[in-house]
Short mmCIF file of C-alpha atoms in Angstrom, two decimals:
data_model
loop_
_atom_site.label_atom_id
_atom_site.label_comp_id
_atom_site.label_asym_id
_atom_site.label_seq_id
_atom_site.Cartn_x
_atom_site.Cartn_y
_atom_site.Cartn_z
CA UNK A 44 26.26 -26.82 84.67
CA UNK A 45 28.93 -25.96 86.84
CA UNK A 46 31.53 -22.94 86.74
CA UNK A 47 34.42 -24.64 85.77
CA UNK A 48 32.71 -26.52 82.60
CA UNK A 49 30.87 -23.32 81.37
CA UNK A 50 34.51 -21.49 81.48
CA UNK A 51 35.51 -24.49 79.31
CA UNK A 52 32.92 -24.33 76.70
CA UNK A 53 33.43 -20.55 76.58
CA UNK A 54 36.88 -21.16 76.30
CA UNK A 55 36.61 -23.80 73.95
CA UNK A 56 33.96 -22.45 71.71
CA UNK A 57 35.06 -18.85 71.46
CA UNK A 58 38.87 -20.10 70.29
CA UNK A 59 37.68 -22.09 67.79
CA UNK A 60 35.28 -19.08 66.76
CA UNK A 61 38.78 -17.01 66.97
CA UNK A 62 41.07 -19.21 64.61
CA UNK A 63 38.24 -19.73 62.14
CA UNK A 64 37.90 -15.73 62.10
CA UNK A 65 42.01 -15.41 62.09
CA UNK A 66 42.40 -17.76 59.56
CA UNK A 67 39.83 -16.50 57.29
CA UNK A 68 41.27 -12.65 57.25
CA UNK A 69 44.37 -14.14 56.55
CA UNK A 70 42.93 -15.94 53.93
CA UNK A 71 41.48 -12.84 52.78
CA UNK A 72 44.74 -10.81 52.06
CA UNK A 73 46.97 -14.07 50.54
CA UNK A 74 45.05 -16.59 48.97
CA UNK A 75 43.83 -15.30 45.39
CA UNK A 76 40.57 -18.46 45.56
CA UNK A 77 39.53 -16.03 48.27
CA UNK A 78 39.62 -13.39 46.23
CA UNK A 79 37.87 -14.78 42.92
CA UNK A 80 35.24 -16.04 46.05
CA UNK A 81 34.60 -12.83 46.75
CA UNK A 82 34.24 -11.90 43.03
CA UNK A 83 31.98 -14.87 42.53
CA UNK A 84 29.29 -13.68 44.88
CA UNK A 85 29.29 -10.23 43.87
CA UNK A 86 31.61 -8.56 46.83
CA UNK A 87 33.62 -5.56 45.27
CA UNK A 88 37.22 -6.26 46.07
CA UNK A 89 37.28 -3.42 49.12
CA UNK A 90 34.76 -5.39 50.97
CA UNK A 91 37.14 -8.15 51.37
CA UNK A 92 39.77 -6.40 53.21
CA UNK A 93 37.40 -4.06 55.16
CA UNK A 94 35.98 -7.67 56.37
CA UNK A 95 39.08 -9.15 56.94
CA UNK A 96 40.05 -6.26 59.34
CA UNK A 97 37.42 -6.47 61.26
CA UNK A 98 37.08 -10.30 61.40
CA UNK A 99 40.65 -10.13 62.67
CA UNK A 100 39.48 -7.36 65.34
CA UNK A 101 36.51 -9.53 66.44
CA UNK A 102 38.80 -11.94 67.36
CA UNK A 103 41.18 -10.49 69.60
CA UNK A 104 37.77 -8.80 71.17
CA UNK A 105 36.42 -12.13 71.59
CA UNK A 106 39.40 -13.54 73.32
CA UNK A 107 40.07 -10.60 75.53
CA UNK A 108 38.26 -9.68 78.72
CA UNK A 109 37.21 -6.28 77.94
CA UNK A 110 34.23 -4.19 80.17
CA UNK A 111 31.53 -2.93 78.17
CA UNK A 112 29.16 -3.38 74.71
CA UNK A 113 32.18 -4.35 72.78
CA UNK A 114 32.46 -7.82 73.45
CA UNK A 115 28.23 -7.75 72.43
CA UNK A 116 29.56 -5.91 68.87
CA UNK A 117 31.63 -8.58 68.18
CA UNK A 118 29.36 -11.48 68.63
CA UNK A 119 26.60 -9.24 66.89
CA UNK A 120 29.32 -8.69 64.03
CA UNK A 121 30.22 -12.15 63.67
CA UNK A 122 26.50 -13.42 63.84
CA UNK A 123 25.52 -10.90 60.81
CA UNK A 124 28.98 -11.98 58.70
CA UNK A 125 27.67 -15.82 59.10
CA UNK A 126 24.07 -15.18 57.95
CA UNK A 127 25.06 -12.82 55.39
CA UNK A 128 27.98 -15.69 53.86
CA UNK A 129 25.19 -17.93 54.19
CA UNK A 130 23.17 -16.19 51.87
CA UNK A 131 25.40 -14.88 49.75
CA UNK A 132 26.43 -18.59 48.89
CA UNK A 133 23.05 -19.19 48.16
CA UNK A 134 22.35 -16.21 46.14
CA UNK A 135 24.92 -16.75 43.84
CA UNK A 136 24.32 -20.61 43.58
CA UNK A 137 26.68 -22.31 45.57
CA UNK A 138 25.97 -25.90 47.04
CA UNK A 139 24.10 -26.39 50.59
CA UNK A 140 27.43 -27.32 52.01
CA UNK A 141 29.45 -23.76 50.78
CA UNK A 142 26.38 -22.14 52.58
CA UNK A 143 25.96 -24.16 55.88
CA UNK A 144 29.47 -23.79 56.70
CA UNK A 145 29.14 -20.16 58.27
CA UNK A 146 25.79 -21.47 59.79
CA UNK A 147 27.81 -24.50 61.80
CA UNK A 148 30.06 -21.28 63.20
CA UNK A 149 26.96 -19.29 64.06
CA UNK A 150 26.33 -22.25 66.14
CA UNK A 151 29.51 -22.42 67.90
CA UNK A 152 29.55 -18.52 68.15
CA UNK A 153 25.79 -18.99 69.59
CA UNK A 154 27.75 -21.37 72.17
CA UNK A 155 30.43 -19.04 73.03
CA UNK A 156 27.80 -16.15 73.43
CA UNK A 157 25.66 -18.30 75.86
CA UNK A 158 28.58 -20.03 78.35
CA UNK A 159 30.16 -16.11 77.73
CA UNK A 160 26.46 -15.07 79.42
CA UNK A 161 26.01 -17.72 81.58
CA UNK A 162 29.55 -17.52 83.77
CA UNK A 163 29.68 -13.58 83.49
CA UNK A 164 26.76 -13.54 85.70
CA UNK A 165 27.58 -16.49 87.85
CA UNK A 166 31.13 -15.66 88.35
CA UNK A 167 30.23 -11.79 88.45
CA UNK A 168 33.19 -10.84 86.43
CA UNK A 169 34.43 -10.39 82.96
CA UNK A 170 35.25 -13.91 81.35
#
């Protein structure tokens, strides 16, 4: 794959990563559904906001070039938010689809984290 289509899937795959992330910590602090979600899976009601901060961090660290192990934090982050959603859908008895949705984003984050890998090191320079 060539430099110019591995910055496009980075770019590509790590916005769409982004907006999902912004739009859900928005949805955390406005939409009340989010917030009986939360109380349906057994999250006390601080959890939500602490996550919605940092999903809305995560983002902007995702989308900015940055030097360092915080762009590796944020995909780390990320990756434990969508396995723990995954099962915490499943714990509390949600359908397949409620719990494969944050599993379809750990793909697409697993995309991002790859073409992020992949033209860092043949560029030799912070994406």
């Amino acid at each position: 794959m060539n430099t110019k289509a591995i910055q496009i899937t980075y770019w590509i795959s790590t916005a769409l990563v982004a907006l999902m992330m912004v739009f859900s910590a928005y949805s955390y602090f406005t939409n009340p559904e989010v917030k009986q979600g939360f109380q349906h899976v057994g999250f006390p009601d601080y959890f939500r906001i602490e996550l919605g901060v940092a999903k809305f961090l995560g983002a902007i660290i995702l989308l900015v070039p940055v030097k360092g192990l915080i762009k590796e934090w944020a995909y780390a982050g990320f990756t434990i938010v969508f396995i723990s959603a995954s099962i915490a859908h499943l714990a509390s008895g949600d359908t397949i689809g409620h719990a494969s949705a944050p599993l379809i984003f750990l793909v697409v984050l697993a995309v991002s984290y790859f073409a992020y890998h992949k033209g860092k090191y043949q560029t030799n320079k912070t994406i």
